[in-house]
Coordinates of C-alpha atoms in Angstrom, one line a residue:
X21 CA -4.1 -72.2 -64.1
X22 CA -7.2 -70.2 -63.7
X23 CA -7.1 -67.4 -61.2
X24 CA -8.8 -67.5 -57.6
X25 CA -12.1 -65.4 -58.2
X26 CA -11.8 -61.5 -56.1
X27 CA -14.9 -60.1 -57.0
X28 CA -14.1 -56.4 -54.5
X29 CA -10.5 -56.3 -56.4
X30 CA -9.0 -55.6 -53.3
X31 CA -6.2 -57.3 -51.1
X32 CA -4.8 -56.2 -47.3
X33 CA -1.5 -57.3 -48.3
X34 CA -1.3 -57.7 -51.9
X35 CA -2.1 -54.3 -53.6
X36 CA -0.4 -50.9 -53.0
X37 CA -3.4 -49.6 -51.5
X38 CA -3.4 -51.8 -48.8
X39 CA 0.5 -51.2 -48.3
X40 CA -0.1 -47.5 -47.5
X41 CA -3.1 -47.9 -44.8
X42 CA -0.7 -50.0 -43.1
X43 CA 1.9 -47.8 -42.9
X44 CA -0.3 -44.6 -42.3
X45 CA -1.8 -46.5 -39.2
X46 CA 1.6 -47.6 -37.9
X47 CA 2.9 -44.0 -38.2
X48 CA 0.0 -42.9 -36.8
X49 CA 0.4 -45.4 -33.9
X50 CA 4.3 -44.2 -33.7
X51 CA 3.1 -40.6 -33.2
X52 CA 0.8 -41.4 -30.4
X53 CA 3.5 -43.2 -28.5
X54 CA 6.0 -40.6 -29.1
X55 CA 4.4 -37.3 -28.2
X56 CA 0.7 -37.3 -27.2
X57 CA 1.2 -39.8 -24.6
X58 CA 4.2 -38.1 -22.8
X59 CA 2.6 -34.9 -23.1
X60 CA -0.7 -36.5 -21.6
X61 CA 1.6 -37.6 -18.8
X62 CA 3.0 -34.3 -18.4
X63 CA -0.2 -32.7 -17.9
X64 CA -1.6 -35.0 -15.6
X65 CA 1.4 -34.3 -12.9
X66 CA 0.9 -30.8 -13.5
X67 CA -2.9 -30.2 -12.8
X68 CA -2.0 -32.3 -9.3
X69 CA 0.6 -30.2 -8.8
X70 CA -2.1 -26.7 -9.2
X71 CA -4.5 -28.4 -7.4
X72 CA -2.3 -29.2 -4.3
X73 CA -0.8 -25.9 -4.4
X74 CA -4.7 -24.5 -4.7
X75 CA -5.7 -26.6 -1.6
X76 CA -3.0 -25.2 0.6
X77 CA -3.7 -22.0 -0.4
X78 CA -7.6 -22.0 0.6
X79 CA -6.6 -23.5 4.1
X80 CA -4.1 -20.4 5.1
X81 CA -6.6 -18.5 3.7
X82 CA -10.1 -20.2 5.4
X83 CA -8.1 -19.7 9.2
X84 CA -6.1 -16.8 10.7
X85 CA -5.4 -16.8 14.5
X86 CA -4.9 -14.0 16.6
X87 CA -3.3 -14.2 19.9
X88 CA -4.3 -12.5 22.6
X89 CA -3.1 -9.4 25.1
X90 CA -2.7 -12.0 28.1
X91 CA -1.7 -15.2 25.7
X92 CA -4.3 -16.4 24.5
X93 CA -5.6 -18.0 21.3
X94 CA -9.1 -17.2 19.3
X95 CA -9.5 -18.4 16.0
X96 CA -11.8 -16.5 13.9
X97 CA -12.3 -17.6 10.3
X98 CA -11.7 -15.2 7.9
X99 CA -12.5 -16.6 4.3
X100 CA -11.9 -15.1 0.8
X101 CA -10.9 -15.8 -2.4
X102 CA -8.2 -15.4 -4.6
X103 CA -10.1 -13.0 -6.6
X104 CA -11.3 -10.7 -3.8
X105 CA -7.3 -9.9 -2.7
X106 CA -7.1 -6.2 -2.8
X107 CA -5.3 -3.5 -0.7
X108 CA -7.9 -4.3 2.0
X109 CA -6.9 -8.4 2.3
X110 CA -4.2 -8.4 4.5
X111 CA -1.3 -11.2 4.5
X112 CA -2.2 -14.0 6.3
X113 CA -0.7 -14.7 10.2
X114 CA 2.3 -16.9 10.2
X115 CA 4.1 -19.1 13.5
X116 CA 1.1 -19.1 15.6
X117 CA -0.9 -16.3 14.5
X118 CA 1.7 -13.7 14.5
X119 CA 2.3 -11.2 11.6
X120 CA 5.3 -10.3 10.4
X121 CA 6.1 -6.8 9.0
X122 CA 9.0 -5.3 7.1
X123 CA 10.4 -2.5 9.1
X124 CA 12.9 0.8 7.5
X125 CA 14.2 3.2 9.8
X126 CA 14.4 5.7 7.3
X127 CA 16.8 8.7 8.0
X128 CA 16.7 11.8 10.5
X129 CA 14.1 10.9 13.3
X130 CA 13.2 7.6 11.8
X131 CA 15.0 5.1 13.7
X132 CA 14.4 6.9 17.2
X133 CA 10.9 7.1 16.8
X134 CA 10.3 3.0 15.4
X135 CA 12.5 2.1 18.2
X136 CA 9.5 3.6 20.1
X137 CA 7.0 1.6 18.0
X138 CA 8.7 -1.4 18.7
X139 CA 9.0 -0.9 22.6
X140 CA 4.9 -0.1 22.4
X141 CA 4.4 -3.3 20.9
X142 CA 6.1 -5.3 23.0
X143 CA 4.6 -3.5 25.9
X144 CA 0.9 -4.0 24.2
X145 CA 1.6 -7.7 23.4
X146 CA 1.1 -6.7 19.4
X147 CA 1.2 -10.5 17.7
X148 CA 4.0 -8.1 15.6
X149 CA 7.6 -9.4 14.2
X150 CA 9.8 -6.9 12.5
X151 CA 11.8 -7.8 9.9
X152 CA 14.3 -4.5 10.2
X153 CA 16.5 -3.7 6.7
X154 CA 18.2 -0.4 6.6
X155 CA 18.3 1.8 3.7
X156 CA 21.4 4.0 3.3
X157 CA 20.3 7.2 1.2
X158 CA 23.6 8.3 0.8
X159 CA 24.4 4.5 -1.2
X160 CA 25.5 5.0 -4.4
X161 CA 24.2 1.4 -5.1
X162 CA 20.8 0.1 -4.8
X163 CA 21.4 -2.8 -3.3
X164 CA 20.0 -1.9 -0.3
X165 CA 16.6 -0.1 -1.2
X166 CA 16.2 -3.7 -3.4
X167 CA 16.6 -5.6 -0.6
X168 CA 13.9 -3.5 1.1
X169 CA 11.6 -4.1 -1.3
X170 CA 12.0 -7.9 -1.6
X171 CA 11.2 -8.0 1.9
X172 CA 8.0 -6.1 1.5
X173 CA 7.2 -8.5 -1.4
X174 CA 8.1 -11.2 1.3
X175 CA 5.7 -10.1 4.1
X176 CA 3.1 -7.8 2.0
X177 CA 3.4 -4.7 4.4
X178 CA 6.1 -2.5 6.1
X179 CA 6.4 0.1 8.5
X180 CA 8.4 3.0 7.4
X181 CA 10.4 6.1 8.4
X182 CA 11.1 8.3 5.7
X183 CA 14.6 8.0 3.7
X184 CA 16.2 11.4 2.9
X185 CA 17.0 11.9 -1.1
X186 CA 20.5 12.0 -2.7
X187 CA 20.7 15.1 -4.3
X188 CA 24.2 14.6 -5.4
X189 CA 22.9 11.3 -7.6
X190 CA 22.2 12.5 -11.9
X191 CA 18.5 12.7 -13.1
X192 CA 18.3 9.4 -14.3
X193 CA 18.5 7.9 -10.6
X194 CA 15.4 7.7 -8.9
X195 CA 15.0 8.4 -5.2
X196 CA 14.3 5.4 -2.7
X197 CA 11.7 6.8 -1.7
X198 CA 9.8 6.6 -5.3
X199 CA 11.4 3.5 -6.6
X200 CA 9.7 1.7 -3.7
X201 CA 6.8 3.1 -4.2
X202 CA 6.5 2.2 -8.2
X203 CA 8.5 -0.7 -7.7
X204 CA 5.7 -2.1 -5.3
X205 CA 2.8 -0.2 -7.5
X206 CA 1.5 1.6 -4.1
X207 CA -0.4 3.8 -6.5
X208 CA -2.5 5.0 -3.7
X209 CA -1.4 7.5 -1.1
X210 CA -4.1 7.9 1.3
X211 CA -3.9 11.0 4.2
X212 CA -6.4 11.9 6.6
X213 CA -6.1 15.3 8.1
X214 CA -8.3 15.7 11.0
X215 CA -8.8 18.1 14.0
X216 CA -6.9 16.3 17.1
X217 CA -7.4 16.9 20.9
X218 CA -5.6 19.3 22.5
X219 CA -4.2 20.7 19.7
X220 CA -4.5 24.3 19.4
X221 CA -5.2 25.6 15.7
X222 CA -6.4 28.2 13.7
X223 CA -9.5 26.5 11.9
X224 CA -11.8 23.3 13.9
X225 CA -13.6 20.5 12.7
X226 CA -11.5 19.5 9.8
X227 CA -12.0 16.5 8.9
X228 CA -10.7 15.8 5.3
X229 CA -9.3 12.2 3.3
X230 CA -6.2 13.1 0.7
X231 CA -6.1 10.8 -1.9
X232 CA -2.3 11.1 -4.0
X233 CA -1.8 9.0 -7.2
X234 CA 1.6 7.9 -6.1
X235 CA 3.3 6.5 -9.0
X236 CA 3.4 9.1 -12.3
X237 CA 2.9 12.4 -13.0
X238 CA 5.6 14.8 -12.1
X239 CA 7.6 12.1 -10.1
X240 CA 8.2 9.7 -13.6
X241 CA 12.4 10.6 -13.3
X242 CA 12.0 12.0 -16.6
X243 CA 14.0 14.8 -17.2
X244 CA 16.9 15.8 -19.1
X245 CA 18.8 18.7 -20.8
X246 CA 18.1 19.0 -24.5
X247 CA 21.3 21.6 -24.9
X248 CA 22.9 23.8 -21.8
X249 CA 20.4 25.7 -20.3
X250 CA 17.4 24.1 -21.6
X251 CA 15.6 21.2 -19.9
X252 CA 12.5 19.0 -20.3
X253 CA 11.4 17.5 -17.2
X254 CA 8.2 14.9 -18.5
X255 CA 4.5 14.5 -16.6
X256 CA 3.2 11.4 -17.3
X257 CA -0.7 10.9 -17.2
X258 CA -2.0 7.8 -18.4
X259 CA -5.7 6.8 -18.4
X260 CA -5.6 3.1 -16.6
X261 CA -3.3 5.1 -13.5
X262 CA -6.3 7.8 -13.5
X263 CA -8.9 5.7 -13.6
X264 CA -7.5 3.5 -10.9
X265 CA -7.0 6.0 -8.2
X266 CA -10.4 7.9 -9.1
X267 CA -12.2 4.6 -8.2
X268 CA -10.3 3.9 -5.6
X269 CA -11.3 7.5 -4.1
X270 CA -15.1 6.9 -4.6
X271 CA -14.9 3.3 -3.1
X272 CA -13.5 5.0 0.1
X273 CA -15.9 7.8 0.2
X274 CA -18.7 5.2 -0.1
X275 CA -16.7 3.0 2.6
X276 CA -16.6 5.7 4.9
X277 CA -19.9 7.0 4.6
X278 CA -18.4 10.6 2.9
X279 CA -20.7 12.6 0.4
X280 CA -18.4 14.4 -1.5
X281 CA -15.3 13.8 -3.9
X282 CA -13.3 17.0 -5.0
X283 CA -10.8 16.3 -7.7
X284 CA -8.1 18.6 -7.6
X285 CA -6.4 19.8 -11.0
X286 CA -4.8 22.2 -13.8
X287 CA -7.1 21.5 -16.8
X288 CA -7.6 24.8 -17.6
X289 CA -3.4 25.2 -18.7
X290 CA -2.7 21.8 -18.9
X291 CA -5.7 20.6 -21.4
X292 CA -4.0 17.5 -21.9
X293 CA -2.8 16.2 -19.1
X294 CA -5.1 16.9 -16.1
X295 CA -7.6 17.2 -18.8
X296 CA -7.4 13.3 -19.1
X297 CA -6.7 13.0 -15.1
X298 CA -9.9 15.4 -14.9
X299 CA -12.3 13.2 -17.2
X300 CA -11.4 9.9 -15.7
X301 CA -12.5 11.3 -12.5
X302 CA -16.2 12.2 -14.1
X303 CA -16.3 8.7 -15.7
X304 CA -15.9 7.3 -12.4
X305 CA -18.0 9.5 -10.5
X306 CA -21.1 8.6 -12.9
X307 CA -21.0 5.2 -11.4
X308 CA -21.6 6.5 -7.5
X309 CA -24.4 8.8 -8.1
X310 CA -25.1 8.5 -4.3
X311 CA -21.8 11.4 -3.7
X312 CA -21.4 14.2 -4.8
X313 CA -18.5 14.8 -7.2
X314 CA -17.1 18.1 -8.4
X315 CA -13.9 19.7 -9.6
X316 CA -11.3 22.5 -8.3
X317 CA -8.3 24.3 -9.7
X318 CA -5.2 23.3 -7.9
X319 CA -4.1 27.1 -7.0
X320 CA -7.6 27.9 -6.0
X321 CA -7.9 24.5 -3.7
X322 CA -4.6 25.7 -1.5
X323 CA -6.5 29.1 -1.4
X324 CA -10.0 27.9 -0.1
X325 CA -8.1 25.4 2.2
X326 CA -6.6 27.6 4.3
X327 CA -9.6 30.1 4.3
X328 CA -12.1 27.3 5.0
X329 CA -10.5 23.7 5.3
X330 CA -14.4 22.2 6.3
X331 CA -15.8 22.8 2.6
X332 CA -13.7 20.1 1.7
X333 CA -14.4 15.6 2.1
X334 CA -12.3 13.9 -0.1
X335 CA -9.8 14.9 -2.3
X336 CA -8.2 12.8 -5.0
X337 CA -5.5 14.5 -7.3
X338 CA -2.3 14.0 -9.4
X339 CA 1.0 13.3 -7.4
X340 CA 2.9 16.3 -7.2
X341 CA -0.9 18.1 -6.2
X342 CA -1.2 15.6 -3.5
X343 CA 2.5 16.5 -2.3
X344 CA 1.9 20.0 -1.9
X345 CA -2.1 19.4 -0.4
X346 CA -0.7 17.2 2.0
X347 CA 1.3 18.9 3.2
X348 CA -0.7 22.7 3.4
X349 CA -3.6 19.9 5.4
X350 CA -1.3 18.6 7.8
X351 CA 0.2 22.7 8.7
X352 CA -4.1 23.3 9.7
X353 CA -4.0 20.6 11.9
X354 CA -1.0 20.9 13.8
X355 CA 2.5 20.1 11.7
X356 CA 3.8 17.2 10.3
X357 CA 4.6 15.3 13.3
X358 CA 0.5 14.3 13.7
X359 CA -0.6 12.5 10.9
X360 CA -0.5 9.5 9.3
X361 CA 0.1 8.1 6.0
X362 CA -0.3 4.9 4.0
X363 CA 0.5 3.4 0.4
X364 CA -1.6 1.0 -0.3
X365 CA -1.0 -1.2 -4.0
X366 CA -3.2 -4.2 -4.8
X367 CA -0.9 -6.4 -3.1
X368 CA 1.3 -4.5 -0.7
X369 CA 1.0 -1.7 1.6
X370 CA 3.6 0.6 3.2
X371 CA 2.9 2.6 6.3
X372 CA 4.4 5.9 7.1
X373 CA 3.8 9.8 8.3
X374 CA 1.9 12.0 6.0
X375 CA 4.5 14.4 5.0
X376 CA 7.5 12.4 4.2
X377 CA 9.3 14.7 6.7
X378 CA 13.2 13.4 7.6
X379 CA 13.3 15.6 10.9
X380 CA 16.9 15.7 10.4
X381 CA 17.5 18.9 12.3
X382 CA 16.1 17.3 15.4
X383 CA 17.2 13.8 15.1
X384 CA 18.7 12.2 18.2
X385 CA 17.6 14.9 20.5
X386 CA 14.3 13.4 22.4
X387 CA 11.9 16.2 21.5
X388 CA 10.8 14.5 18.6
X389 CA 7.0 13.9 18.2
X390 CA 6.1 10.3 18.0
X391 CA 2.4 10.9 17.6
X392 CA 2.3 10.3 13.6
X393 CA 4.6 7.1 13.6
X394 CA 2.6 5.9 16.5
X395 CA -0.9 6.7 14.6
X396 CA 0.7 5.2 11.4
X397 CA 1.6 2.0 13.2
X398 CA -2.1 1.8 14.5
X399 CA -3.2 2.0 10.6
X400 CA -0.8 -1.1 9.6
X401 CA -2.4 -2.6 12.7
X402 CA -6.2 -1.9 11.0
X403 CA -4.5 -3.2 7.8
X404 CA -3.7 -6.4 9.3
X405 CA -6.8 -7.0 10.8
X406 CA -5.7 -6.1 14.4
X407 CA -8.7 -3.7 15.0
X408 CA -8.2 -4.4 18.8
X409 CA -5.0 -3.5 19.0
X410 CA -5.3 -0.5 17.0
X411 CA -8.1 1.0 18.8
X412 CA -6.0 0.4 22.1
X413 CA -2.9 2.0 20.9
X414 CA -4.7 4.9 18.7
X415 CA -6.9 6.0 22.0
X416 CA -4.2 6.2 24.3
X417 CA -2.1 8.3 21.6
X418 CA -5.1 10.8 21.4
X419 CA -5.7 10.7 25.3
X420 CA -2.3 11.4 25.9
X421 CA -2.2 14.3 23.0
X422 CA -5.0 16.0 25.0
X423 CA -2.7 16.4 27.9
X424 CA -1.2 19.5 26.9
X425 CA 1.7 19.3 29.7
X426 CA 3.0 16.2 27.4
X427 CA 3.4 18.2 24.1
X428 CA 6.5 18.2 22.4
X429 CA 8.4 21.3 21.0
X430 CA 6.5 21.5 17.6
X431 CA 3.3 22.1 19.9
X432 CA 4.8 24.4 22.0
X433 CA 5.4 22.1 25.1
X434 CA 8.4 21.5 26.7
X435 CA 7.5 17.0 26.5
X436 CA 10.5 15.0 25.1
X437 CA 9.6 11.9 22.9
X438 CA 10.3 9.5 26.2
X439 CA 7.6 10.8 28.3
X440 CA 4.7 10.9 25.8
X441 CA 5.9 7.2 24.8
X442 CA 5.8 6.4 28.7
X443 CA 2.6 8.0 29.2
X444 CA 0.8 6.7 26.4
X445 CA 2.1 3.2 27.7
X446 CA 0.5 4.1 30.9
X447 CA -3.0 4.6 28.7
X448 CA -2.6 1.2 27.3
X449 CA -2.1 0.1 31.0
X450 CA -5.3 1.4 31.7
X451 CA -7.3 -0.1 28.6
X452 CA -5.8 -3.5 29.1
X453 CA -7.3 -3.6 33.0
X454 CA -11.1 -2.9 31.6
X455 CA -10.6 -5.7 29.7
X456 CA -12.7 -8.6 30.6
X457 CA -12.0 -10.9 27.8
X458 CA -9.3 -11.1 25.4
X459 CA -8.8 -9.5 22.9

């Protein structure tokens, strides 16, 4: 029999060849079925899923109400991006335009003194909800201070009093105070001192901006004791943390229309460490050649500010610096008890006096002086967008303070913490009836 004529030599499904392409396209077709069409699936649901979740965040974002003193509504569109949040974009307003802000007591004079924040607000209207969580220092556990700071991760800023320090805990613990500062990343600690009215002092017209890296240096918890009697106790400097609050110092400057940054160091003994602090600060400064930047040794800066405080604009220095400038600054203008503080990260921010003061030795007495909580509370209010509010509350604090009759022991006055609140309620009185429109 003669055979049928192939001239290509080739069969689909008689030769071997042919055998494997059939398999190798089934397999292939297997594969497909298997794994690149489930996955296909997968990703389909879960770019919806981004881009509903990116929709509702642009609309809380494009609106923000704010409620009037007398009740009433006005919208005002506030519109950013999710790249421009910063320490300056506050949390959005929730149930019907109203904020709402973590609140700690603290220790000492802390609780009397946000009782009297609270009682201002409500008297002021404040679109303002406190979400209080107490903080025991004396806790052996940290239950507590956790709890704090998943509320402030909750609401994006708090109002606090300051919370005394367990010196009875080992080393390794670090205080409240710090962990919820690095916890959070507040690695800004920003102070301005200022001459006030009616406050008698030795120097006038200071007018000067602390800047405090707030989350390394001295303050790291590192410490321990290599044999009895000898101990290490470690200062961290790191580059990014330097370069961080350096820029963040020259951005305010520029912000506030200031001319001058002074950073504050020990270079010359520690060539290391504030060396690296110190040169971050001059890398930065080359990029705002419209201020003026230049350098000071720490133990000369506490000299020339209490010999002449008005050489000096901005500061920006290392942490335990800032703790020790802050606190010479606020003794010019008065005493702890005047002036406000704030912590600002890139996402949260935390509100408090300057000095980190308990007050412990007067707590519960009603001679407190209110006038730093209050003035704190006004630059949460600023934070949140609330300028109306703020520069209500902040002018009758300062009108009052000019009374001198109304001063409280630490000013030499015989005021208790009642009647300044009462008469600075009676300021806000005042404001609210020259207002012809809502705020």
């Amino acid at each position: 029999m003669q055979k049928a004529n192939n001239p290509s030599g080739l069969s689909l499904y008689g030769s071997w060849n042919g055998f494997r392409l059939l398999y190798f396209v089934w397999s292939a077709a297997e594969l497909f079925v298997e794994i690149v069409l489930p996955l296909s699936f997968v990703f389909l649901i879960f770019a919806s899923q981004m881009s509903s979740a990116r929709s509702v965040l642009s609309l809380s974002k494009v609106f923000q109400p704010w409620a009037g003193l007398k009740g009433n509504t006005v919208i005002r569109p506030v519109i950013c991006s999710r790249r421009e949040k910063s320490s300056y974009t506050p949390p959005p307003a929730k149930y019907g335009g109203r904020h709402t802000v973590t609140l700690i007591p603290g220790d000492g004079i802390g609780p009397e003194l946000m009782s009297h924040v609270r009682e201002l607000f409500r008297f002021s209207c404040v679109p303002v909800d406190f979400e209080v969580v107490n903080v025991d220092s004396a806790a052996t556990s940290e239950d507590d201070i956790n709890n704090a700071i998943t509320a402030i991760r909750r609401n994006g800023v708090a109002l606090k009093g300051n919370i005394e320090t367990n010196h009875k805990l080992p080393p390794s613990h670090m205080s409240r105070n710090n962990l919820l500062r690095t916890s959070l990343d507040l690695y800004a600690n920003v102070m301005h001192c200022q001459t006030l009215p009616g406050v008698q002092t030795r120097h006038k017209d200071i007018d000067i901006i602390i800047l405090r890296e707030n989350t390394e240096g001295e303050y790291s918890s590192l410490e321990h004791e290599n044999v009895p009697g000898v101990v290490e106790c470690l200062k961290i400097i790191t580059r990014i943390n330097s370069l961080r609050i350096a820029e963040y110092a020259f951005k305010l400057a520029r912000e506030k229309g200031r001319r001058r940054v002074t950073a504050v160091h020990k270079a010359n003994i520690m060539k290391l460490g504030d060396g690296l602090f110190l040169q971050c600060c001059k890398e930065v400064a080359a990029g705002y050649p419209d201020i003026t930047f230049d350098n000071m040794i720490v133990d000369n800066t506490t000299m020339q500010l209490v010999s002449k405080p008005q050489q000096f604009d901005v500061m920006v220095m290392p942490n335990l610096y800032g703790n020790v400038v802050s606190n010479v600054c606020a003794g010019l203008v008065g005493g702890p008890g005047l002036v406000p503080g704030a912590n600002y990260g890139k996402d949260y921010a935390v509100f408090e006096t300057a000095t980190r003061n308990t007050g412990k030795s007067i707590a519960n007495k009603n001679i407190a002086n209110p006038t730093a909580t209050l003035l704190a509370s006004c630059l949460m209010l600023d934070h949140l967008k609330l300028h109306d509010y703020a520069r209500i509350i902040r002018k009758a604090v300062l009108t009052t303070l000019s009374e001198t009759q109304l001063h409280t022991a630490d000013l030499g006055g015989q005021g208790t913490t009642s009647e300044v609140v009462q008469a600075i309620m009676q300021e806000v009185q005042r404001s609210r009836l020259h207002i012809s429109k809502p705020i």
